PDB file of C-alpha atoms in Angstrom:
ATOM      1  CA  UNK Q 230    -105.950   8.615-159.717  1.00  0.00           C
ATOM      2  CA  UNK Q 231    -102.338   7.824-161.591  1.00  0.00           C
ATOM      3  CA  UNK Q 232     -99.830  11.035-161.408  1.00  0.00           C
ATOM      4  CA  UNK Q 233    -100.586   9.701-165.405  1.00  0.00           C
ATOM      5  CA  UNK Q 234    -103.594  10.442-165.928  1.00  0.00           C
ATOM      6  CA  UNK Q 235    -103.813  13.597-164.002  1.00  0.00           C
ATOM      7  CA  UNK Q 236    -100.593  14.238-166.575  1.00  0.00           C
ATOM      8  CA  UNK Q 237    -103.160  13.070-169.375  1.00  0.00           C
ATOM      9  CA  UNK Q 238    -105.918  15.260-168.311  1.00  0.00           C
ATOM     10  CA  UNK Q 239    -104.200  18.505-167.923  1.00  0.00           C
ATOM     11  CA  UNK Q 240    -102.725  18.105-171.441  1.00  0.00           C
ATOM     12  CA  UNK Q 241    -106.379  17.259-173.264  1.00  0.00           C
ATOM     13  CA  UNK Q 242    -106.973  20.599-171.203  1.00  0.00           C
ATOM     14  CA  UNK Q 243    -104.277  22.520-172.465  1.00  0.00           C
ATOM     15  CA  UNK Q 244    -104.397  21.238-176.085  1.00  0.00           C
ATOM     16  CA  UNK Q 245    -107.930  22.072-175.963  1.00  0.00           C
ATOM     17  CA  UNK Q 246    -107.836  25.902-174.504  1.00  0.00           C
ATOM     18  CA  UNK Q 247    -104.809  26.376-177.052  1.00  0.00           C
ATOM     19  CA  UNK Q 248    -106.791  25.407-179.893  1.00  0.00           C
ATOM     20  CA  UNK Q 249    -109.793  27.441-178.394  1.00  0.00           C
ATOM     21  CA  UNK Q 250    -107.339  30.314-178.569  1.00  0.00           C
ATOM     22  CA  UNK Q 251    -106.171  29.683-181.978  1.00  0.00           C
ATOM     23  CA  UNK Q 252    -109.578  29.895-183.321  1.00  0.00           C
ATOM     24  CA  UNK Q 253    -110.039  33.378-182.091  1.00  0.00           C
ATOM     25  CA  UNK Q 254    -107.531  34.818-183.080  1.00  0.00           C
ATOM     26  CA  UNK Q 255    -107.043  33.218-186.709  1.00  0.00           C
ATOM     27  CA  UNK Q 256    -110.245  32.960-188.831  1.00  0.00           C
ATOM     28  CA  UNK Q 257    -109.144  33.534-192.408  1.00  0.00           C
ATOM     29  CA  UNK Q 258    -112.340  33.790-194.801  1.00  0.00           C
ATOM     30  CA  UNK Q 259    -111.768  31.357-198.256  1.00  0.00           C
ATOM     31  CA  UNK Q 260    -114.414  31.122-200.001  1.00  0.00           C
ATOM     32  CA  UNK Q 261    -118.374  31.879-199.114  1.00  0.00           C
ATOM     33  CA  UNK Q 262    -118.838  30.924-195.555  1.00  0.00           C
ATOM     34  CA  UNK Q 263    -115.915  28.295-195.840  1.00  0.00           C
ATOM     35  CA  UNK Q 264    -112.708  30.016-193.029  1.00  0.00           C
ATOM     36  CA  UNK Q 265    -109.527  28.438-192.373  1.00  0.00           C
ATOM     37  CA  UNK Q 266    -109.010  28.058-188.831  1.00  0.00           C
ATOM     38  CA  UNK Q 267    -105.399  26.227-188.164  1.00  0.00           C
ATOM     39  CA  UNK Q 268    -106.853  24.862-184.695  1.00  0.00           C
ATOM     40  CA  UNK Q 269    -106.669  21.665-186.323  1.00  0.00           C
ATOM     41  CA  UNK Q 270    -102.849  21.824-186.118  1.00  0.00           C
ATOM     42  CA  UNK Q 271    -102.881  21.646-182.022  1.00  0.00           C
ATOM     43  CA  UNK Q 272    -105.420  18.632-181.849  1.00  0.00           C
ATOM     44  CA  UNK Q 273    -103.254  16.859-184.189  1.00  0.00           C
ATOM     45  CA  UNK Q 274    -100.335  17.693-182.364  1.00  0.00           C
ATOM     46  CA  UNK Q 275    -102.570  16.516-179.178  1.00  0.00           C
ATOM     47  CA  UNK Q 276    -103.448  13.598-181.166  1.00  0.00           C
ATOM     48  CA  UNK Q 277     -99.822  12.642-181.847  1.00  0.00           C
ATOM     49  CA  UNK Q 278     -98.506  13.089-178.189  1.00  0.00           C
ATOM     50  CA  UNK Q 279    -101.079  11.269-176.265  1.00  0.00           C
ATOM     51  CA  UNK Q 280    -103.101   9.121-179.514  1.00  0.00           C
ATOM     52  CA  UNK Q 281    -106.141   9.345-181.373  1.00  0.00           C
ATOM     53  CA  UNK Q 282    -108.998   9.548-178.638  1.00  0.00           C
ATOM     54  CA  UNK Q 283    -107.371  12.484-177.073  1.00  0.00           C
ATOM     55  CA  UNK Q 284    -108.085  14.138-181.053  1.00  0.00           C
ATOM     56  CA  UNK Q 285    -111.100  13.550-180.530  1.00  0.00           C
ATOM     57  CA  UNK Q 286    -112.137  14.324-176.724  1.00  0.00           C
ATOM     58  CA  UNK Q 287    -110.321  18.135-177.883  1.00  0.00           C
ATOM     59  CA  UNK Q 288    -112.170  18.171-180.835  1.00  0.00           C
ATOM     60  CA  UNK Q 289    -115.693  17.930-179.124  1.00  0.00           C
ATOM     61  CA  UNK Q 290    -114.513  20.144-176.422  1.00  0.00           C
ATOM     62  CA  UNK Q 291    -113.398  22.554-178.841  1.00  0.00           C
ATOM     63  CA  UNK Q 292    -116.407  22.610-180.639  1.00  0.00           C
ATOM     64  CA  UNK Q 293    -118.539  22.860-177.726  1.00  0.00           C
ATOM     65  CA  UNK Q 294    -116.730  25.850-176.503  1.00  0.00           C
ATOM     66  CA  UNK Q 295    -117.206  27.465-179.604  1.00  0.00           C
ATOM     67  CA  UNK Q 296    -120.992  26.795-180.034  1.00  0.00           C
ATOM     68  CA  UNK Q 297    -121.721  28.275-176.826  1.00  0.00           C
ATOM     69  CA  UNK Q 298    -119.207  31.200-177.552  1.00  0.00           C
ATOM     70  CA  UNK Q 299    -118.548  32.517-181.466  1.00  0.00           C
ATOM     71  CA  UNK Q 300    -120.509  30.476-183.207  1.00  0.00           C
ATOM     72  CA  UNK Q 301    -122.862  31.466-186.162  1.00  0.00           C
ATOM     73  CA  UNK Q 302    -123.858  27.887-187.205  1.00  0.00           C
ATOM     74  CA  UNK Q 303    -125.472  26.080-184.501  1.00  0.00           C
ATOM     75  CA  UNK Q 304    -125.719  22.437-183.724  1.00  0.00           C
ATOM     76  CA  UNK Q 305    -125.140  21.890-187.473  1.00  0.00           C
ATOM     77  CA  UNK Q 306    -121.654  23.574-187.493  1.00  0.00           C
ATOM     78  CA  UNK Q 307    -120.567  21.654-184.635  1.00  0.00           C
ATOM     79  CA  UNK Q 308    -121.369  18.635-186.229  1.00  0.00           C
ATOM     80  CA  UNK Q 309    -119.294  19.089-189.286  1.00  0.00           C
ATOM     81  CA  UNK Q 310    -116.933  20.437-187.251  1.00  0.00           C
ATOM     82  CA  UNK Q 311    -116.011  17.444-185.209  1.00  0.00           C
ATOM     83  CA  UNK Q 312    -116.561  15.530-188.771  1.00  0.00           C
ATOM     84  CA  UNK Q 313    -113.847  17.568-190.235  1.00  0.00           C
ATOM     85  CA  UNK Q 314    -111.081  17.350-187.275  1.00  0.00           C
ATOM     86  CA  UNK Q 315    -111.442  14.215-186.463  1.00  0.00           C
ATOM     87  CA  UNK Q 316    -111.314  12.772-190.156  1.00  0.00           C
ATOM     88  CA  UNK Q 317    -108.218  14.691-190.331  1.00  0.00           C
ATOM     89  CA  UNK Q 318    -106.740  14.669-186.743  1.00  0.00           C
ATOM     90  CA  UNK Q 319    -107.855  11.317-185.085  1.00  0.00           C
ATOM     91  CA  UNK Q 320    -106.685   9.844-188.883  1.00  0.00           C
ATOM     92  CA  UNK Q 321    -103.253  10.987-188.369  1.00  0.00           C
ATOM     93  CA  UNK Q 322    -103.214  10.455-184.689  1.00  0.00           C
ATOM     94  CA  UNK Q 323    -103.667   6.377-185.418  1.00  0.00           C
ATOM     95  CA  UNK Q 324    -101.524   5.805-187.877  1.00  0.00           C
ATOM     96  CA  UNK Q 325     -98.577   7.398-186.391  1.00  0.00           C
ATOM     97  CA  UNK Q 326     -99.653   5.516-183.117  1.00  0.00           C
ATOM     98  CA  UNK Q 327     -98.362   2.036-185.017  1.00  0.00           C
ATOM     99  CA  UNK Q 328     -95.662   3.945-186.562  1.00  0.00           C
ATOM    100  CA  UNK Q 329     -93.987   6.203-184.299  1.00  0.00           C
ATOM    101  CA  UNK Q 330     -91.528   7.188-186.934  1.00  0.00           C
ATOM    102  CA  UNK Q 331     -91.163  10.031-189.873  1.00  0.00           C
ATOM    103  CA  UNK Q 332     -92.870   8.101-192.028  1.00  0.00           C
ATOM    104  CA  UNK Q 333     -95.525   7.041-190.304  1.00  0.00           C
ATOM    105  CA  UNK Q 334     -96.038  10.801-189.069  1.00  0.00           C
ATOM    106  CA  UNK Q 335     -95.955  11.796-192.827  1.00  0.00           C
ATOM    107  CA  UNK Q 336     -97.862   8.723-194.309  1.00  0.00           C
ATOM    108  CA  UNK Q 337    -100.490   9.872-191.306  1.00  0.00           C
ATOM    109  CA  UNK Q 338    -100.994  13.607-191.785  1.00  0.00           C
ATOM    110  CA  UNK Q 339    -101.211  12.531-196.042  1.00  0.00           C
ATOM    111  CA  UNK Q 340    -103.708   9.707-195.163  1.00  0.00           C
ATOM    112  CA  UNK Q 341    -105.957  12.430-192.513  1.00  0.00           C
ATOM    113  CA  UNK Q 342    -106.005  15.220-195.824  1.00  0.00           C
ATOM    114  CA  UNK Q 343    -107.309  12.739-197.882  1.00  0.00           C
ATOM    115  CA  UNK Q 344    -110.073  11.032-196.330  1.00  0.00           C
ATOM    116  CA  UNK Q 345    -111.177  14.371-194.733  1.00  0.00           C
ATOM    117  CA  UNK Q 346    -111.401  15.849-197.884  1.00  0.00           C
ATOM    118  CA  UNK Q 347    -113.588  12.615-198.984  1.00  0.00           C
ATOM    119  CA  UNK Q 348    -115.417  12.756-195.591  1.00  0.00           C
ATOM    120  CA  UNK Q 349    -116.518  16.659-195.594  1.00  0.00           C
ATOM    121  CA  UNK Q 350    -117.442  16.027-199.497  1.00  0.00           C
ATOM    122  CA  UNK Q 351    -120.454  13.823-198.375  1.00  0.00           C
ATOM    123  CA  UNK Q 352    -121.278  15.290-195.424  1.00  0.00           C
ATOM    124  CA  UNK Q 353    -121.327  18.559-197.344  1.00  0.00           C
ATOM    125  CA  UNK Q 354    -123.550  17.024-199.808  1.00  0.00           C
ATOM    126  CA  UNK Q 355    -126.236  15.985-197.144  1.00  0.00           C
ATOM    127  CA  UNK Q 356    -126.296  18.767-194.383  1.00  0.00           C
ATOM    128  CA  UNK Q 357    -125.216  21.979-195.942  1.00  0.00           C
ATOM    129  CA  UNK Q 358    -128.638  22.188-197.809  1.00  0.00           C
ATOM    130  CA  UNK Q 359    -130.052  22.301-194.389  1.00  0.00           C
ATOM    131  CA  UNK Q 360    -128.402  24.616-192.394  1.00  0.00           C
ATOM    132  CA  UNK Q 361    -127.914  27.160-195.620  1.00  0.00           C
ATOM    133  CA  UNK Q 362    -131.697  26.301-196.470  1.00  0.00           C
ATOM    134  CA  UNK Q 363    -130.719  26.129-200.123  1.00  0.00           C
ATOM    135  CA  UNK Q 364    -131.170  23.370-203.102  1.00  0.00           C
ATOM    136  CA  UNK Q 365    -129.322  20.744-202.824  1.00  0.00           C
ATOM    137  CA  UNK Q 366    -128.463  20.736-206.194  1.00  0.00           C
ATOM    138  CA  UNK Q 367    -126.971  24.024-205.919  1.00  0.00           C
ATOM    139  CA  UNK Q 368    -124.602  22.507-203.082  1.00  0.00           C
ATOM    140  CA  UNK Q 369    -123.738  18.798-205.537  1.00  0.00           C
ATOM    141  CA  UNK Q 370    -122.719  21.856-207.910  1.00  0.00           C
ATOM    142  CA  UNK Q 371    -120.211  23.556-205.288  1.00  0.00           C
ATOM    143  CA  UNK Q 372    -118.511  19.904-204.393  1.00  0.00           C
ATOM    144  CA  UNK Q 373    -115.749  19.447-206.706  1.00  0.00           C
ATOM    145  CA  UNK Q 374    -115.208  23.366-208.050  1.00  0.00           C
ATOM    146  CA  UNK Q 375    -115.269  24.392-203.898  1.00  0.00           C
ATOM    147  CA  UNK Q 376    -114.880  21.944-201.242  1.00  0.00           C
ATOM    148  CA  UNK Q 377    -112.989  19.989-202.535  1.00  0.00           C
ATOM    149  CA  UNK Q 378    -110.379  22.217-203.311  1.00  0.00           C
ATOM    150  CA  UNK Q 379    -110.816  23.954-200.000  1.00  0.00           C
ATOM    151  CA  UNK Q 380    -110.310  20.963-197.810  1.00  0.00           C
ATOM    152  CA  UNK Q 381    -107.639  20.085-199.698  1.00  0.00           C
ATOM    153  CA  UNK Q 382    -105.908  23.067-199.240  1.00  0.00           C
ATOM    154  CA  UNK Q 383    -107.086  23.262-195.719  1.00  0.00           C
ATOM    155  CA  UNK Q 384    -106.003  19.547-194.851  1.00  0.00           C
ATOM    156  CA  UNK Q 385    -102.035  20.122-196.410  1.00  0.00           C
ATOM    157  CA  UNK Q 386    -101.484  23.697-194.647  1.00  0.00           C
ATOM    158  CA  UNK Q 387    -102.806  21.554-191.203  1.00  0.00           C
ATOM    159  CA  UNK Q 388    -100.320  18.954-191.841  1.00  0.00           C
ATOM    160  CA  UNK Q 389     -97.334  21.497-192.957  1.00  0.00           C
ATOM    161  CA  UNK Q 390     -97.752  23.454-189.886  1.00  0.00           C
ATOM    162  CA  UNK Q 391     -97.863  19.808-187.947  1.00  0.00           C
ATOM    163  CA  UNK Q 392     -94.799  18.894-189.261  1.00  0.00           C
ATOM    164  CA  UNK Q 393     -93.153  22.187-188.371  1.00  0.00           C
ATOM    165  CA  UNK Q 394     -94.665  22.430-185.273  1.00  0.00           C
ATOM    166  CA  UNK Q 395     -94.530  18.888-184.151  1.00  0.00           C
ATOM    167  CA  UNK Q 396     -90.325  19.186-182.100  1.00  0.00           C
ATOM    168  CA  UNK Q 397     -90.741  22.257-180.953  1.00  0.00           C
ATOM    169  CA  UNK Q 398     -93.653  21.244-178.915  1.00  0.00           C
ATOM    170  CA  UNK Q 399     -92.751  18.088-177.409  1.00  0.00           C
ATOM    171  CA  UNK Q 400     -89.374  19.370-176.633  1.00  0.00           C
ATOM    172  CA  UNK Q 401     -90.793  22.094-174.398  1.00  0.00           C
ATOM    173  CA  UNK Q 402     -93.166  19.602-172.998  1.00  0.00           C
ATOM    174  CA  UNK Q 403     -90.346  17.110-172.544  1.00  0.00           C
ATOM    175  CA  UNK Q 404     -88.550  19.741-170.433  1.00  0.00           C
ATOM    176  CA  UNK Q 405     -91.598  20.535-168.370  1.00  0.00           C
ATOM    177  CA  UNK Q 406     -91.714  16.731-167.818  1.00  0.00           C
ATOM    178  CA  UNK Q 407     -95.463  16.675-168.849  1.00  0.00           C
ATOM    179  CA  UNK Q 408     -94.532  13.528-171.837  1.00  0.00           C
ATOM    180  CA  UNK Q 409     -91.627  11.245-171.073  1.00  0.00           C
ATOM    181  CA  UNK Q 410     -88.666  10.663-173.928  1.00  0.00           C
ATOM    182  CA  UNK Q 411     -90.608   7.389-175.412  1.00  0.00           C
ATOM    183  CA  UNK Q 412     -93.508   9.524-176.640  1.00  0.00           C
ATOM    184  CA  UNK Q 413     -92.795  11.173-179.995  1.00  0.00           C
ATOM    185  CA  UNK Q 414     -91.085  10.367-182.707  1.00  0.00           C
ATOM    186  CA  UNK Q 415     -87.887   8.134-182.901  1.00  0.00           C
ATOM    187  CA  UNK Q 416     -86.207   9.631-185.670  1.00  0.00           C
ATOM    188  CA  UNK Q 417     -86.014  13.684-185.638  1.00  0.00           C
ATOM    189  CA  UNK Q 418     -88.202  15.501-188.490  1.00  0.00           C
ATOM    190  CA  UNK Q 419     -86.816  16.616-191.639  1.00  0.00           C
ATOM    191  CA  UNK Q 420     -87.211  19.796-192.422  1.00  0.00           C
ATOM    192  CA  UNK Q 421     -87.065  18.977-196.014  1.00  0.00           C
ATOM    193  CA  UNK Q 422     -90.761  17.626-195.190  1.00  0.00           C
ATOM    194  CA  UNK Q 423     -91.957  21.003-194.574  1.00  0.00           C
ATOM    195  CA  UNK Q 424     -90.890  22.576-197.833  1.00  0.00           C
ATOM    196  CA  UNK Q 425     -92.466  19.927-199.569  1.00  0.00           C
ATOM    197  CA  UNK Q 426     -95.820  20.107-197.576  1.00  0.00           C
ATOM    198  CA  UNK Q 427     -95.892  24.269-197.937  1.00  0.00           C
ATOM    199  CA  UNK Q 428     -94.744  23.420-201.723  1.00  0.00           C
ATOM    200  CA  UNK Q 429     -98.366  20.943-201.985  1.00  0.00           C
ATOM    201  CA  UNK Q 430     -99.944  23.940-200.087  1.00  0.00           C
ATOM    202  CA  UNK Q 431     -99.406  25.847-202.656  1.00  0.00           C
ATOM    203  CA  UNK Q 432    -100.063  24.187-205.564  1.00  0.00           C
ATOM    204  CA  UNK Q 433    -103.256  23.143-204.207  1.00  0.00           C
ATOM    205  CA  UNK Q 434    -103.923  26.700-203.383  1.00  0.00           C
ATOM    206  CA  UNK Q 435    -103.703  27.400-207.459  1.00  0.00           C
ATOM    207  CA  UNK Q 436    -105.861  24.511-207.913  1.00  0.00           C
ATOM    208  CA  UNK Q 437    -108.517  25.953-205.428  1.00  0.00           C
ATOM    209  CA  UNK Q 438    -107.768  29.233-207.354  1.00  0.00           C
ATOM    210  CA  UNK Q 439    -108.151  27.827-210.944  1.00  0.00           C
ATOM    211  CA  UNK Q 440    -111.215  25.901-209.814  1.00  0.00           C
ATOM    212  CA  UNK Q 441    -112.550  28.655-208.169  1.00  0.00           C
ATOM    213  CA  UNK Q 442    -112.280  30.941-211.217  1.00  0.00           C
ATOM    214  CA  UNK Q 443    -113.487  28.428-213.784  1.00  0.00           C
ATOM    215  CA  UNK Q 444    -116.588  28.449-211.712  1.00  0.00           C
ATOM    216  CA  UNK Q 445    -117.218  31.978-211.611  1.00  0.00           C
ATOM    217  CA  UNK Q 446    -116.825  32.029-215.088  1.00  0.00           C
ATOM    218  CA  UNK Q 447    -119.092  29.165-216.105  1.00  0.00           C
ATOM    219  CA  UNK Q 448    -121.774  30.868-213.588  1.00  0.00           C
ATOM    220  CA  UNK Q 449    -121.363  34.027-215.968  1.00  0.00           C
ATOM    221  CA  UNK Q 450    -121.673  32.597-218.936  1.00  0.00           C
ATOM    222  CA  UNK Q 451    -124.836  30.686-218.250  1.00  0.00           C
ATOM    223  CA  UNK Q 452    -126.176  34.045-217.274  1.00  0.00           C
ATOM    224  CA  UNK Q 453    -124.944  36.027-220.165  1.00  0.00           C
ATOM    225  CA  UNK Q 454    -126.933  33.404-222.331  1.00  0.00           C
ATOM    226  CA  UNK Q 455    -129.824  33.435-220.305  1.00  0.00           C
ATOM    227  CA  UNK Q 456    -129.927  37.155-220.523  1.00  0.00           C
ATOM    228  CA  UNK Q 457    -129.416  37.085-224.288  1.00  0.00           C
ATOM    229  CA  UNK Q 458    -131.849  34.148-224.483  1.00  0.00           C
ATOM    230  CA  UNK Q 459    -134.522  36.454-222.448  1.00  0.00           C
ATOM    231  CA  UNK Q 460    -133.404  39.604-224.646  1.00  0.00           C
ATOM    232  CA  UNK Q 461    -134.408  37.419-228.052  1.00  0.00           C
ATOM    233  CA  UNK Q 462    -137.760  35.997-226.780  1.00  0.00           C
ATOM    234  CA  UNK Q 463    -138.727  39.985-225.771  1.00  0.00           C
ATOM    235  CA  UNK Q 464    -137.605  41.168-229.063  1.00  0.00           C
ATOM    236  CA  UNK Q 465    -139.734  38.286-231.088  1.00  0.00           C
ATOM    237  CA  UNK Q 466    -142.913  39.546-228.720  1.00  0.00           C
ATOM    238  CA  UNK Q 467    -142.357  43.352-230.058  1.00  0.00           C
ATOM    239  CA  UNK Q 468    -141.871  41.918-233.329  1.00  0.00           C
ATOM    240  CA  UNK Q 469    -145.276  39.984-233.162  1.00  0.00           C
ATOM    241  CA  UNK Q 470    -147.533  42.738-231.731  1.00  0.00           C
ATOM    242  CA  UNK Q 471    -146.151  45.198-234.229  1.00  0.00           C
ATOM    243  CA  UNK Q 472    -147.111  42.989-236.912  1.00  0.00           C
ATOM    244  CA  UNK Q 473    -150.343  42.518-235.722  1.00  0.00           C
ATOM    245  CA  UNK Q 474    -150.999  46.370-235.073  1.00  0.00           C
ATOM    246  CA  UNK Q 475    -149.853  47.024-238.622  1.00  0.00           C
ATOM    247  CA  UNK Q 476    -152.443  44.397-240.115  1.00  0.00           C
TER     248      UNK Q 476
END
């Protein structure tokens, strides 16, 4: 075996325990059973350092770990959990393969966001009825108002914390001799490329937030008039049996 790809194999391992780790120790509840878990960050990272089929090896080891470990959702969660890195990760991963460059990096991580969103919004559509045993028609009515927000959000935090991640960890790995100088980028990331990424965060955040709320809201209205619709149809009845007691 090439000193290489013993090189290659010990980083898939590391990436992978590192975004094991990451997992357990930050699991930050959104919305219903929807958590944002930034272990997406490291297989991207992974993904960028030694290409796209590394993103996804770590992904399905990642995901494996956690089914047999912390995992509430079974076989099903696994599933959308490799979906949903690798649309984002392995996305990223291959574009900035053919463009080893700040753009391509940013044209990458903005490319993975988007079609993950548009990947977990049909895959949420066909197994989340399953595995939350509900209607589906109660799920189509959660797409736009809640995942897509979420992903969203989820997908531009993933690729801010890439971006400001990205230097600091090839550098160390640079030093440690585990990548040589030609991987990574070949012009140094702008910062400036953070702000704006935490900046979409955020706005996508109120989006989520506005979304979220104008759900709630609808949801509570429709009951309010069901309630008052139920409330009219009892008072006709009492009207109607009164009226026949008194004839």
């Amino acid at each position: 075996m090439k000193k290489t790809d013993i090189k290659r194999i010990a980083l898939i391992g590391m990436f992978s325990a590192l975004a094991f780790i990451v997992l357990l120790l930050c699991r930050i509840p959104i919305v219903l059973f929807l958590k944002y878990e930034p272990k997406d960050v490291i297989i991207t990272i992974g993904g960028f350092i030694l290409g796209p089929t590394a993103s996804l090896l770590i992904s399905v080891i990642v995901s494996l770990i956690e089914l047999a470990t912390i995992s509430g959702t079974g076989i099903w969660g696994l599933i959308m959990n490799v979906l949903s890195t690798c649309s984002f990760a392995c996305t990223a991963a291959y574009i900035y393969k053919k463009d080893r460059t700040l753009r391509g990096a940013v044209l990458g991580l903005i490319t993975g966001c988007i079609f993950m969103s548009a990947v977990m919004i049909a895959w949420n559509w066909l197994i989340t009825p399953i595995y939350m045993k509900v209607p589906r028609e109660t799920v189509q009515g959660m797409l736009i108002p809640t995942f897509l927000p979420f992903n969203l959000l989820k997908g531009s935090l993933n690729a801010a914390l890439t971006m400001l991640l990205y230097k600091p960890v090839i550098e160390v790995l640079r030093r440690a001799s585990l990548v040589t100088k030609q991987e990574g980028s070949k012009k140094r990331f702008n910062p400036i490329w953070v702000v704006l990424s935490f900046i979409l965060a955020v706005l996508l955040g109120l989006l989520f937030y506005f979304f979220s709320d104008a759900s709630k809201s609808d949801k509570a209205s429709k009951e309010e008039d069901h309630g008052s619709e139920i409330s009219e149809v009892s008072e006709q009845s009492e009207e109607s049996v009164l009226g026949k007691t008194t004839e």
